[in-house]
Short mmCIF file of C-alpha atoms in Angstrom, two decimals:
data_model
loop_
_atom_site.label_atom_id
_atom_site.label_comp_id
_atom_site.label_asym_id
_atom_site.label_seq_id
_atom_site.Cartn_x
_atom_site.Cartn_y
_atom_site.Cartn_z
CA MET A 1463 14.34 37.28 -5.21
CA SER A 1464 17.48 35.19 -5.70
CA GLY A 1465 17.18 34.10 -2.08
CA PHE A 1466 14.28 31.96 -3.21
CA ASN A 1467 16.05 30.36 -6.13
CA LYS A 1468 16.35 26.68 -5.18
CA VAL A 1469 17.80 25.45 -8.44
CA VAL A 1470 21.15 23.67 -8.34
CA SER A 1471 23.00 22.52 -11.41
CA SER A 1472 24.89 19.42 -10.28
CA TYR A 1473 24.00 16.28 -8.37
CA GLN A 1474 27.03 16.84 -6.13
CA GLU A 1475 25.50 20.15 -5.08
CA ALA A 1476 22.05 18.57 -4.76
CA MET A 1477 23.23 16.00 -2.23
CA ALA A 1478 25.95 18.08 -0.56
CA GLY A 1479 26.02 17.49 3.20
CA LEU A 1480 24.78 13.91 3.12
CA SER A 1481 27.05 11.87 5.34
CA ASP A 1482 27.30 8.41 6.86
CA ASP A 1483 24.60 7.20 9.30
CA MET A 1484 22.05 9.82 8.27
CA THR A 1485 18.31 9.21 7.79
CA VAL A 1486 16.95 9.77 4.30
CA ILE A 1487 13.22 9.87 3.53
CA ALA A 1488 12.49 8.94 -0.07
CA GLY A 1489 9.31 9.41 -2.10
CA GLY A 1490 8.05 6.81 -4.54
CA PHE A 1491 5.79 3.77 -4.71
CA GLY A 1492 7.62 0.81 -6.19
CA LEU A 1493 9.55 2.35 -9.06
CA CYS A 1494 6.86 4.97 -9.72
CA GLY A 1495 7.85 8.53 -8.86
CA ILE A 1496 11.37 7.89 -7.56
CA PRO A 1497 14.21 10.43 -7.67
CA GLU A 1498 16.42 8.34 -9.92
CA GLY A 1499 19.32 10.75 -10.24
CA LEU A 1500 19.47 11.54 -6.51
CA ILE A 1501 19.62 7.83 -5.69
CA ALA A 1502 22.41 7.44 -8.26
CA GLU A 1503 24.28 10.29 -6.58
CA ILE A 1504 24.00 8.61 -3.15
CA LYS A 1505 25.48 5.51 -4.75
CA ARG A 1506 28.28 7.53 -6.36
CA LYS A 1507 29.09 9.21 -3.03
CA GLN A 1508 29.22 5.81 -1.32
CA THR A 1509 27.55 7.16 1.81
CA LYS A 1510 27.18 4.27 4.28
CA GLY A 1511 25.13 3.30 7.29
CA LEU A 1512 22.00 4.98 5.96
CA THR A 1513 18.53 4.62 7.39
CA ILE A 1514 16.15 4.89 4.44
CA VAL A 1515 12.46 5.59 4.99
CA SER A 1516 10.57 4.64 1.85
CA ASN A 1517 7.51 2.55 1.08
CA ASN A 1518 9.67 0.06 -0.86
CA CYS A 1519 13.34 -0.59 -1.59
CA GLY A 1520 13.29 -0.66 -5.37
CA VAL A 1521 14.25 -3.79 -7.28
CA ASP A 1522 17.58 -5.45 -7.99
CA ASN A 1523 19.73 -2.92 -9.80
CA PHE A 1524 17.19 -0.13 -9.94
CA GLY A 1525 15.80 2.51 -7.62
CA LEU A 1526 16.84 2.19 -3.97
CA GLY A 1527 17.96 -1.36 -4.78
CA LEU A 1528 21.10 0.27 -6.19
CA LEU A 1529 22.14 1.26 -2.67
CA LEU A 1530 22.14 -2.38 -1.56
CA ILE A 1531 24.91 -3.38 -3.97
CA ASP A 1532 27.64 -1.74 -1.86
CA LYS A 1533 25.76 -2.24 1.41
CA GLN A 1534 25.07 1.45 1.95
CA ILE A 1535 21.79 0.87 3.77
CA LYS A 1536 21.82 -0.08 7.45
CA LYS A 1537 18.09 0.03 7.99
CA MET A 1538 14.94 0.28 5.86
CA VAL A 1539 11.62 1.58 7.16
CA SER A 1540 9.08 0.31 4.62
CA SER A 1541 5.66 -1.26 4.23
CA TYR A 1542 6.63 -3.79 1.57
CA VAL A 1543 10.04 -5.05 0.50
CA GLY A 1544 9.15 -7.99 -1.70
CA GLU A 1545 10.74 -7.42 -5.09
CA ASN A 1546 14.43 -7.65 -4.34
CA ALA A 1547 16.71 -10.71 -4.06
CA LEU A 1548 19.70 -8.77 -2.73
CA PHE A 1549 17.49 -7.23 -0.05
CA GLU A 1550 16.42 -10.69 1.04
CA LYS A 1551 20.02 -11.91 1.19
CA GLN A 1552 21.25 -8.99 3.30
CA LEU A 1553 18.24 -9.23 5.58
CA LEU A 1554 18.78 -12.93 6.24
CA SER A 1555 22.52 -12.42 6.83
CA GLY A 1556 21.77 -9.67 9.36
CA GLU A 1557 23.60 -6.96 7.39
CA LEU A 1558 20.37 -5.09 6.88
CA GLU A 1559 17.63 -4.26 9.34
CA VAL A 1560 14.00 -3.66 8.35
CA GLU A 1561 11.23 -1.96 10.28
CA LEU A 1562 7.98 -2.98 8.61
CA THR A 1563 5.47 -0.18 8.92
CA PRO A 1564 1.89 -0.21 7.64
CA GLN A 1565 1.59 1.90 4.53
CA GLY A 1566 -0.90 4.40 5.92
CA THR A 1567 1.04 4.70 9.16
CA LEU A 1568 4.22 5.34 7.17
CA ALA A 1569 2.53 8.11 5.20
CA GLU A 1570 1.13 9.66 8.37
CA LYS A 1571 4.51 9.44 10.14
CA MET A 1572 6.01 11.52 7.34
CA ARG A 1573 3.10 13.95 7.31
CA ALA A 1574 3.30 14.38 11.09
CA GLY A 1575 7.09 14.74 10.93
CA GLY A 1576 6.73 17.59 8.50
CA ALA A 1577 3.85 19.21 10.36
CA GLY A 1578 5.42 19.43 13.81
CA ILE A 1579 3.30 16.70 15.34
CA PRO A 1580 5.53 14.31 17.31
CA ALA A 1581 3.15 11.35 17.46
CA PHE A 1582 -0.39 10.24 16.74
CA TYR A 1583 -2.80 7.43 17.61
CA THR A 1584 -4.04 4.94 15.05
CA ALA A 1585 -6.05 1.72 15.20
CA THR A 1586 -3.84 0.31 12.46
CA GLY A 1587 -1.63 -2.41 13.89
CA TYR A 1588 -3.33 -2.71 17.29
CA GLY A 1589 -3.20 -6.34 18.43
CA THR A 1590 -0.59 -7.20 15.78
CA PRO A 1591 3.23 -7.43 15.86
CA VAL A 1592 3.32 -3.76 14.77
CA GLY A 1593 1.65 -2.71 18.01
CA GLU A 1594 4.00 -4.61 20.32
CA GLY A 1595 5.68 -2.34 22.87
CA LYS A 1596 3.72 0.72 21.80
CA GLU A 1597 1.53 2.82 24.04
CA VAL A 1598 -2.15 1.90 23.79
CA ARG A 1599 -4.99 4.30 24.49
CA GLU A 1600 -8.70 3.89 24.26
CA PHE A 1601 -10.89 6.49 22.58
CA ASN A 1602 -14.66 6.01 22.37
CA GLY A 1603 -14.33 2.34 23.24
CA ARG A 1604 -11.74 1.49 20.61
CA LYS A 1605 -8.04 0.78 21.16
CA TYR A 1606 -5.35 2.75 19.35
CA ILE A 1607 -1.55 2.59 19.35
CA MET A 1608 0.76 5.56 19.48
CA GLU A 1609 3.03 5.97 16.47
CA GLU A 1610 5.85 8.50 16.37
CA ALA A 1611 6.55 10.94 13.56
CA ILE A 1612 9.56 10.58 11.29
CA GLN A 1613 11.93 13.29 10.15
CA GLY A 1614 14.87 12.87 7.83
CA ASP A 1615 18.26 14.55 7.69
CA PHE A 1616 17.45 14.56 3.99
CA ALA A 1617 14.30 14.01 1.99
CA ILE A 1618 14.69 13.02 -1.65
CA VAL A 1619 11.66 13.71 -3.80
CA LYS A 1620 10.59 13.31 -7.40
CA ALA A 1621 8.16 15.82 -8.88
CA TRP A 1622 6.96 16.53 -12.39
CA LYS A 1623 7.47 20.28 -12.51
CA ALA A 1624 9.02 22.84 -10.22
CA ASP A 1625 9.36 26.56 -10.52
CA THR A 1626 12.65 28.05 -9.41
CA PHE A 1627 11.11 28.84 -5.99
CA GLY A 1628 10.65 25.10 -5.43
CA ASN A 1629 6.88 25.06 -5.80
CA LEU A 1630 6.05 21.56 -7.02
CA VAL A 1631 3.52 19.72 -9.14
CA TYR A 1632 3.44 15.92 -9.34
CA ARG A 1633 2.04 13.77 -12.11
CA LYS A 1634 -0.60 11.03 -11.70
CA THR A 1635 0.28 8.24 -9.24
CA ALA A 1636 3.92 9.33 -9.24
CA ARG A 1637 2.73 11.67 -6.47
CA ASN A 1638 2.30 8.94 -3.80
CA PHE A 1639 4.66 9.58 -0.84
CA ASN A 1640 6.54 12.45 -2.49
CA PRO A 1641 4.58 15.42 -1.05
CA LEU A 1642 4.83 13.88 2.43
CA ALA A 1643 8.55 13.19 2.14
CA ALA A 1644 9.05 16.76 0.91
CA THR A 1645 7.76 18.17 4.20
CA ALA A 1646 9.77 15.88 6.46
CA GLY A 1647 13.38 16.50 5.48
CA LYS A 1648 15.72 18.91 7.26
CA ILE A 1649 17.11 19.32 3.76
CA THR A 1650 14.62 18.51 1.01
CA VAL A 1651 16.03 17.87 -2.44
CA VAL A 1652 13.70 17.54 -5.41
CA GLU A 1653 14.46 16.07 -8.82
CA VAL A 1654 12.06 17.18 -11.55
CA GLU A 1655 11.37 16.71 -15.23
CA GLU A 1656 10.93 20.39 -15.94
CA ILE A 1657 11.82 23.69 -14.26
CA VAL A 1658 9.70 26.73 -15.03
CA GLN A 1659 9.76 30.37 -13.97
CA PRO A 1660 7.80 31.60 -10.91
CA GLY A 1661 4.29 32.51 -11.97
CA GLU A 1662 4.05 29.83 -14.62
CA LEU A 1663 2.47 27.27 -12.27
CA ASP A 1664 -1.15 27.93 -11.32
CA PRO A 1665 -0.99 28.82 -7.59
CA ASP A 1666 -4.23 26.91 -7.07
CA ALA A 1667 -2.72 23.75 -8.57
CA ILE A 1668 0.60 23.58 -6.72
CA HIS A 1669 0.83 20.40 -4.67
CA THR A 1670 3.89 21.23 -2.54
CA PRO A 1671 4.61 24.86 -1.63
CA GLY A 1672 8.27 25.80 -2.08
CA ILE A 1673 8.67 26.61 1.62
CA TYR A 1674 9.36 22.90 2.19
CA VAL A 1675 11.95 22.68 -0.56
CA ASP A 1676 15.67 23.47 -0.32
CA ARG A 1677 17.14 22.32 -3.61
CA VAL A 1678 15.75 21.57 -7.07
CA ILE A 1679 17.56 19.81 -9.87
CA LYS A 1680 16.41 18.92 -13.35
CA GLY A 1681 16.89 15.23 -14.01
CA SER A 1682 16.27 12.76 -16.79
CA PHE A 1683 14.27 9.69 -15.94
CA GLU A 1684 14.28 6.13 -17.13
CA LYS A 1685 10.85 5.39 -15.53
CA VAL A 1686 11.14 1.63 -15.35
CA ILE A 1687 7.76 -0.15 -15.24
CA GLU A 1688 7.51 -3.04 -12.76
CA GLN A 1689 4.35 -4.75 -14.02
CA ARG A 1690 3.61 -3.95 -17.62
CA THR A 1691 -0.04 -4.94 -17.94
CA VAL A 1692 -1.99 -4.22 -21.12
CA ARG A 1693 -5.33 -4.99 -22.68
CA GLN A 1694 -5.99 -5.53 -26.35
CA ALA A 1695 -7.05 -2.34 -28.17
CA MET B 263 -17.55 -28.17 -6.82
CA ALA B 264 -15.32 -25.68 -5.11
CA LEU B 265 -15.46 -22.21 -6.63
CA SER B 266 -12.77 -21.18 -9.08
CA ARG B 267 -10.93 -17.89 -8.66
CA GLU B 268 -13.23 -16.35 -11.24
CA GLN B 269 -16.34 -17.64 -9.46
CA LEU B 270 -15.10 -16.24 -6.15
CA ALA B 271 -14.78 -12.88 -7.86
CA MET B 272 -18.29 -13.22 -9.33
CA ARG B 273 -19.80 -13.95 -5.93
CA VAL B 274 -18.04 -10.98 -4.32
CA ALA B 275 -19.25 -8.79 -7.17
CA GLN B 276 -22.85 -9.57 -6.15
CA GLU B 277 -22.17 -7.63 -2.94
CA LEU B 278 -21.41 -4.43 -4.84
CA GLN B 279 -23.94 -1.63 -4.68
CA ASP B 280 -24.46 1.33 -6.94
CA GLY B 281 -22.31 4.22 -5.76
CA TYR B 282 -19.84 2.14 -3.75
CA TYR B 283 -16.22 3.21 -3.34
CA VAL B 284 -14.30 -0.07 -3.31
CA ASN B 285 -10.73 -1.09 -2.53
CA LEU B 286 -9.69 -4.40 -4.07
CA GLY B 287 -6.60 -6.23 -2.83
CA ILE B 288 -4.08 -8.06 -4.96
CA GLY B 289 -4.99 -11.49 -6.41
CA ILE B 290 -8.58 -12.76 -6.49
CA PRO B 291 -10.02 -9.44 -5.23
CA THR B 292 -8.59 -7.67 -8.29
CA LEU B 293 -10.72 -9.94 -10.51
CA VAL B 294 -13.92 -8.57 -8.92
CA ALA B 295 -13.58 -5.52 -11.18
CA ASN B 296 -14.34 -7.77 -14.17
CA TYR B 297 -17.78 -8.75 -12.81
CA VAL B 298 -19.41 -5.50 -11.73
CA PRO B 299 -23.14 -6.13 -12.35
CA GLU B 300 -24.82 -4.22 -15.12
CA GLY B 301 -26.53 -1.02 -14.04
CA ILE B 302 -24.19 -0.59 -11.09
CA ASP B 303 -21.44 1.99 -10.91
CA VAL B 304 -18.59 1.52 -8.49
CA MET B 305 -15.41 3.53 -8.14
CA LEU B 306 -12.20 1.66 -7.42
CA GLN B 307 -9.73 3.09 -4.93
CA SER B 308 -6.08 2.19 -5.36
CA GLU B 309 -4.16 3.02 -2.19
CA ASN B 310 -1.13 4.42 -4.01
CA GLY B 311 -3.24 7.47 -4.79
CA LEU B 312 -6.00 6.93 -7.34
CA LEU B 313 -9.77 6.93 -6.96
CA GLY B 314 -11.54 5.93 -10.16
CA MET B 315 -9.23 3.24 -11.50
CA GLY B 316 -9.92 2.14 -15.06
CA PRO B 317 -8.93 -1.01 -16.97
CA PHE B 318 -5.39 -1.91 -18.02
CA PRO B 319 -4.05 0.39 -20.74
CA THR B 320 -3.60 -0.48 -24.36
CA GLU B 321 -0.01 -0.61 -25.57
CA GLN B 322 -0.40 3.02 -26.74
CA GLU B 323 -1.88 4.22 -23.44
CA ILE B 324 0.85 2.84 -21.13
CA ASP B 325 2.08 5.49 -18.72
CA ALA B 326 4.83 4.71 -16.19
CA ASP B 327 3.36 7.39 -13.90
CA LEU B 328 0.00 5.63 -13.65
CA ILE B 329 0.01 2.35 -11.73
CA ASN B 330 -2.14 0.53 -9.18
CA ALA B 331 -1.18 -0.78 -5.73
CA GLY B 332 0.06 -3.99 -7.36
CA LYS B 333 2.44 -1.82 -9.43
CA GLN B 334 0.58 -2.74 -12.61
CA THR B 335 0.03 -0.13 -15.30
CA VAL B 336 -3.61 1.05 -15.29
CA THR B 337 -5.82 3.82 -16.66
CA MET B 338 -8.16 6.32 -15.06
CA ALA B 339 -11.95 6.17 -15.34
CA THR B 340 -13.90 9.33 -16.16
CA GLY B 341 -14.08 11.45 -13.03
CA ALA B 342 -10.96 9.92 -11.50
CA VAL B 343 -8.95 11.80 -8.90
CA LEU B 344 -5.29 11.60 -7.88
CA PHE B 345 -3.86 12.27 -4.42
CA ASP B 346 -0.95 11.52 -2.13
CA SER B 347 -0.53 8.52 0.17
CA ALA B 348 -1.60 10.31 3.37
CA GLU B 349 -4.83 11.44 1.70
CA SER B 350 -5.36 7.93 0.40
CA PHE B 351 -5.10 6.42 3.87
CA ALA B 352 -7.25 9.16 5.34
CA MET B 353 -9.98 7.75 3.08
CA ILE B 354 -9.20 4.21 4.18
CA ARG B 355 -8.54 4.75 7.89
CA GLY B 356 -11.31 7.28 8.15
CA GLY B 357 -13.88 4.71 7.07
CA HIS B 358 -14.84 6.38 3.79
CA VAL B 359 -14.37 3.27 1.64
CA ASP B 360 -17.66 1.34 1.33
CA LEU B 361 -16.20 -2.12 0.66
CA THR B 362 -12.76 -3.65 1.01
CA VAL B 363 -11.94 -7.05 -0.45
CA LEU B 364 -8.70 -8.77 0.46
CA GLY B 365 -7.06 -12.16 0.80
CA ALA B 366 -5.84 -13.91 3.95
CA PHE B 367 -3.95 -16.95 5.26
CA GLU B 368 -6.27 -17.44 8.23
CA VAL B 369 -9.33 -15.93 9.92
CA ASP B 370 -10.86 -16.88 13.24
CA VAL B 371 -14.19 -16.78 15.06
CA HIS B 372 -13.18 -13.53 16.79
CA GLY B 373 -12.85 -11.74 13.45
CA ASN B 374 -9.07 -11.76 13.59
CA ILE B 375 -7.18 -11.94 10.32
CA ALA B 376 -3.65 -13.13 9.52
CA SER B 377 -2.52 -12.29 6.03
CA TYR B 378 1.01 -10.93 5.85
CA MET B 379 3.54 -13.04 7.68
CA ILE B 380 4.48 -16.69 8.04
CA PRO B 381 7.19 -17.01 10.70
CA GLY B 382 10.28 -18.74 9.39
CA LYS B 383 9.52 -17.58 5.87
CA LEU B 384 10.71 -14.26 4.56
CA VAL B 385 8.52 -11.38 5.63
CA LYS B 386 7.80 -9.09 2.74
CA GLY B 387 5.54 -6.67 4.53
CA MET B 388 1.94 -5.76 5.10
CA GLY B 389 1.71 -2.95 2.58
CA GLY B 390 -1.64 -1.28 3.18
CA ALA B 391 -3.46 -4.34 4.54
CA MET B 392 -3.27 -3.37 8.23
CA ASP B 393 -4.71 0.07 7.51
CA LEU B 394 -7.42 -1.42 5.31
CA VAL B 395 -8.65 -3.91 7.90
CA ALA B 396 -8.45 -1.36 10.71
CA GLY B 397 -10.32 1.31 8.78
CA ALA B 398 -13.06 -0.47 6.90
CA ASP B 399 -16.36 -1.56 8.37
CA ASN B 400 -17.42 -3.64 5.39
CA ILE B 401 -14.68 -6.14 4.53
CA ILE B 402 -14.92 -9.37 2.58
CA VAL B 403 -12.03 -11.78 2.92
CA THR B 404 -11.55 -14.15 0.00
CA MET B 405 -9.46 -17.29 0.41
CA THR B 406 -9.49 -21.04 0.03
CA HIS B 407 -11.33 -22.79 2.84
CA ALA B 408 -8.46 -25.17 3.60
CA SER B 409 -4.83 -25.64 2.63
CA LYS B 410 -3.77 -28.14 -0.04
CA HIS B 411 -3.20 -30.60 2.80
CA GLY B 412 -6.77 -30.19 4.04
CA GLU B 413 -5.94 -27.97 7.02
CA SER B 414 -8.72 -25.50 7.79
CA LYS B 415 -8.00 -21.79 7.47
CA LEU B 416 -11.12 -20.89 9.50
CA LEU B 417 -9.93 -21.32 13.04
CA SER B 418 -10.88 -20.85 16.69
CA ASN B 419 -7.78 -18.67 17.02
CA CYS B 420 -5.40 -17.55 14.30
CA THR B 421 -2.00 -19.19 14.66
CA LEU B 422 -0.07 -16.70 12.48
CA PRO B 423 0.77 -13.11 13.45
CA LEU B 424 -2.29 -10.93 12.99
CA THR B 425 -2.91 -8.27 10.39
CA GLY B 426 -5.85 -7.00 12.40
CA GLN B 427 -7.85 -7.83 15.49
CA GLY B 428 -11.62 -8.31 15.56
CA CYS B 429 -12.22 -6.63 12.21
CA ILE B 430 -13.52 -9.33 9.86
CA LYS B 431 -17.24 -10.04 9.53
CA LYS B 432 -17.51 -11.78 6.15
CA VAL B 433 -15.45 -14.52 4.55
CA LEU B 434 -15.97 -15.99 1.11
CA THR B 435 -14.08 -19.22 0.52
CA ASP B 436 -14.12 -21.61 -2.40
CA LEU B 437 -16.66 -23.67 -0.43
CA ALA B 438 -18.82 -21.25 1.55
CA PHE B 439 -19.93 -17.73 2.35
CA ILE B 440 -19.57 -17.21 6.08
CA GLU B 441 -20.45 -14.46 8.50
CA ILE B 442 -18.55 -13.93 11.75
CA LYS B 443 -20.54 -12.71 14.75
CA GLN B 444 -20.67 -13.28 18.49
CA GLY B 445 -17.50 -15.35 18.43
CA LYS B 446 -18.76 -17.90 15.92
CA PHE B 447 -18.76 -18.61 12.21
CA HIS B 448 -22.25 -18.64 10.66
CA LEU B 449 -22.78 -20.51 7.40
CA LEU B 450 -24.75 -18.30 5.00
CA GLU B 451 -24.30 -20.05 1.66
CA ARG B 452 -22.51 -23.03 0.18
CA ALA B 453 -20.79 -23.30 -3.18
CA PRO B 454 -22.86 -25.15 -5.80
CA GLY B 455 -22.59 -28.88 -5.26
CA VAL B 456 -20.66 -28.57 -1.99
CA SER B 457 -22.28 -30.34 0.96
CA VAL B 458 -22.76 -28.84 4.39
CA GLU B 459 -20.90 -31.86 5.80
CA GLU B 460 -17.82 -31.06 3.74
CA ILE B 461 -17.87 -27.45 4.97
CA ILE B 462 -18.28 -28.56 8.59
CA LYS B 463 -15.38 -30.99 8.18
CA LEU B 464 -13.05 -28.29 6.87
CA THR B 465 -14.04 -25.57 9.37
CA ALA B 466 -11.96 -25.76 12.54
CA GLY B 467 -13.63 -22.90 14.41
CA GLU B 468 -17.19 -23.22 15.78
CA LEU B 469 -19.65 -23.11 12.90
CA VAL B 470 -23.35 -22.38 13.26
CA VAL B 471 -25.31 -24.13 10.51
CA PRO B 472 -28.94 -23.15 9.90
CA GLU B 473 -31.47 -25.75 8.89
CA HIS B 474 -31.46 -24.63 5.30
CA VAL B 475 -28.20 -23.48 3.66
CA PRO B 476 -28.83 -22.05 0.20
CA GLU B 477 -26.49 -22.65 -2.71
CA MET B 478 -24.71 -19.63 -4.09
CA ASN B 479 -26.15 -18.24 -7.24
CA ILE B 480 -23.15 -18.05 -9.56
#
């Protein structure tokens, strides 16, 4: 069964084949559930001209924000990019392009990209700047715009546990875009907290079947919290 | 007196019904969770993948893997469920959320809403707002009635780029509770101590005022 063993032991191996001007789909919501080590490896490799599809672009000096420091990102496809001064600077100077995409549309674009559906119709964004230039169709008296699916040359994903076959389980809201990203990469690389043997994960409780996954690496995670909000005990 | 942020949240909370699934936006809408009436159970949906959001954690309970759409650390209520972002927006876009509460810069008599972009200023993004307004039938917009300079935010036509077209039916401002139908604003209630004249003065779009306008019960 070694043909199904997806585990790699180095980050170089995990991101092998990534080259300039590729499209990378990344899981994560803010800094929650991001593949920290895979992002660090993209920074180390100094791959340039990247199009990154991710709900957000990290913060200054953490998450995908790290890739802004050496101007590795050409274009971001995101729903919200508000927490990053360097992002703002590069956007205003024209070094960085952003395609703002409604959050649900972004998720569905990834899902469709992974599921072999080239486009879909949604009411989201009709009559707004998002809908400009897009095909409009009416169904049952309501107007919808056509949105196209997204696929990545790579997808980088963070999961909680994987077995060596690449079957994945996520934890709490660190799931977010990760299962969708996992389906939409030509090469899907997953960074996890723990790798177990096949059979150890409950087949009924696996979130992402290993068929979508090409490489798995065990990482260690800093898990930075953006908004630390507490109540008194 | 114009309503405070807390009072806006209290008034919205009166619209909650037992068994409602509710999505609360960032800012004033988030405060609504603090005023759920006694005897009523609602379940809060957070669009990053949580249905059944609980209060903020204690210092001991903090979990970096459990946040809300505002990226704040939260907890899960009993019976909570976790899911991915596509599933989350299937709930939202598919019209399964009973009430959505969100903020705005402007609304107009056609039910249009502008809430994510001021040209010339940096655009940070719409997040899930466009999906929320397109998918929900029951939406309450909370905002101040006018800008600090006294410019009305309830217009004949929105001037800013839209978040959604023809999707808003109810607006709660610091001065009034307003319904939008048949291309007009309709004054339902006024904030305690606020006169109808003041509301008329600060409403740019056509406003229908009934003979008797009750005060809100806050």
